[in-house]
Amino acid sequence: MLYISLILGFLFPGSMAMGDGLPEYRLKAAFIFNFIAYTQWPNDLGDEVALCIVGKHGFGDEIDSLNGRQVNQRSIVLAFKKYFDDLQQCEVIYVANDAMQYLPEILKSVENEHTLTIADTENAIERGIMLNMLLDDNRVIFEANQKVARDAGLLLNAKLLRLAAKVHQ
């Protein structure tokens, strides 16, 4: 039931306000799940999607709920990394606020990979992140950088892009 609520909440973002009793990072975890669901990779990922969390995040146990979840017939495998770890096996990287100082190194380490990058830091889109979550009037919204995603060989679904507060071409 929670899964259906999160999907419906994502498709109807007005219901994703924190005032509705959903904590910020529970919403952000749901967004990450849906970002994965609505992204197309150019090659078969196999049975698993590696979601790597880089830096000290604010998710608490919320992010753990994604570990093992099925998305598009694949199982999400959660890994916690440091910015200097090998990130090439990660299909999805969430860069926490404290790791943004290392963003150039993180992006360089996966520049020849098909890696979806996600953050929740002001101006992250302009710095090369593909999907960035922000708070706006007590709601979680997101921006998309379609050009950066396309350059990495990723296709962000049109449904996802329609829900973005801003799409950078």
C-alpha atoms as one frame of an Amber mdcrd trajectory, in Angstrom:
protein
   0.000   0.000   0.000   2.861   2.402   0.823   4.343   1.667  -2.621   1.099
   2.653  -4.332   0.874   5.809  -2.219   4.402   6.805  -3.139   3.810   6.190
  -6.842   0.539   8.119  -6.774   2.183  10.871  -4.786   4.915  11.156  -7.385
   2.460  11.260 -10.269   0.389  13.895  -8.469   3.047  16.081  -6.837   0.577
  18.329  -5.039   0.031  15.432  -2.642   3.751  15.221  -1.889   3.797  18.088
   0.561   5.518  17.519   3.868   2.528  19.077   5.579   0.668  15.883   4.726
   2.735  14.133   7.397   5.387  12.600   5.138   8.935  13.397   6.267  11.198
  15.132   3.756  13.590  12.234   3.287  10.815   9.662   2.918   9.576  11.774
   0.007  13.082  12.075  -1.402  13.566   8.300  -1.193  10.307   7.898  -3.143
  11.562  10.391  -5.717  14.819   8.445  -6.115  12.861   5.225  -6.651  10.785
   6.929  -9.337  13.815   8.577 -10.929  15.207   5.075 -11.439  11.869   3.783
 -12.714  11.541   6.587 -15.274  15.113   6.517 -16.612  16.134   4.365 -19.553
  19.699   3.099 -19.768  21.209   2.252 -23.169  22.291  -1.212 -22.119  20.895
  -4.031 -20.053  21.727  -3.543 -16.390  21.173  -7.182 -15.604  19.126  -8.152
 -12.577  20.328  -5.345 -10.315  20.577  -1.561 -10.231  23.413  -0.302  -8.029
  22.316   2.812  -6.104  25.363   4.383  -4.472  25.026   6.983  -1.736  28.085
   9.246  -1.559  28.608  11.281   1.599  26.682  11.803   4.812  23.021  11.752
   3.897  19.950  12.757   5.872  17.818   9.772   4.874  18.180   7.769   8.074
  16.408   4.438   7.593  14.288   5.799   4.729  16.932   5.018   2.110  17.288
   1.456   3.429  13.703   0.815   2.333  14.896   0.945  -1.290  17.411  -1.879
  -0.840  16.054  -4.980  -2.544  13.010  -3.181  -4.005  12.045  -4.191  -7.517
  11.976  -1.550 -10.247  11.470  -2.476 -13.900  12.235  -6.153 -13.141  15.489
  -5.243 -11.409  16.436  -5.227  -7.759  17.929  -2.084  -6.233  21.209  -2.769
  -4.445  22.177  -0.009  -2.035  25.833   0.838  -1.375  27.329   3.580   0.781
  30.484   5.093  -0.698  33.047   7.783  -0.127  33.773  10.222  -2.936  37.152
   8.595  -3.636  35.742   5.049  -3.859  35.386   3.336  -7.221  31.981   4.495
  -8.441  32.055   2.938 -11.910  29.844   0.030 -10.848  27.115   2.471  -9.757
  24.220   2.953 -12.174  22.765   5.621  -9.870  24.698   7.971  -7.594  23.107
  10.188  -4.962  25.597  12.889  -3.938  24.926  14.161  -0.414  25.414  17.831
   0.404  28.729  17.287   2.212  30.157  15.445  -0.817  29.282  18.220  -3.290
  32.728  19.738  -2.745  34.061  16.633  -4.522  31.494  16.719  -7.326  34.029
  17.384 -10.121  35.998  14.281  -9.089  32.826  12.207  -8.717  31.535  13.198
 -12.154  34.950  12.650 -13.756  35.120   9.136 -12.308  31.892   8.156 -14.113
  32.140  10.351 -17.223  32.369   7.345 -19.564  29.643   5.416 -17.762  25.867
   5.496 -18.058  25.329   6.764 -14.508  22.292   8.689 -13.284  23.355  11.410
 -10.837  21.024  12.784  -8.166  21.415  15.416  -5.446  19.382  17.675  -3.194
  21.636  20.704  -3.094  21.032  24.230  -4.375  22.615  24.803  -7.828  23.506
  21.127  -8.284  21.947  21.093 -11.763  24.265  23.871 -12.920  27.197  21.882
 -11.553  26.417  18.774 -13.632  23.884  16.746 -11.627  21.064  15.230 -13.714
  18.209  15.295 -11.180  18.130  17.635  -8.199  15.521  17.668  -5.429  14.690
  20.941  -3.688  12.232  22.224  -1.099   9.711  24.776  -2.312   6.949  25.985
  -0.013   7.212  22.850   2.146   7.068  20.562  -0.909   9.753  18.436  -2.506
  10.207  19.408  -6.146  12.910  18.521  -8.626  14.811  19.905 -11.568  16.161
  17.868 -14.467  19.204  18.417 -16.640  18.187  16.590 -19.793  21.351  17.551
 -21.681  23.677  16.036 -19.083  21.541  12.872 -18.952  21.495  12.605 -22.745
  25.282  13.122 -22.888  25.622  10.143 -20.522  23.441   8.032 -22.814  20.419
   8.122 -20.499  16.850   8.884 -21.507  14.659  10.625 -18.942  11.061   9.623
 -19.586   8.754  12.384 -20.840   6.385  11.741 -17.902   9.235  12.451 -15.517
  10.247  15.617 -17.357   6.674  16.938 -17.313   6.695  16.747 -13.508   9.977
  18.630 -13.143   9.777  22.183 -11.828  12.440  23.082 -14.391  14.074  21.180
 -17.253  17.485  22.286 -18.464  17.946  21.388 -22.119
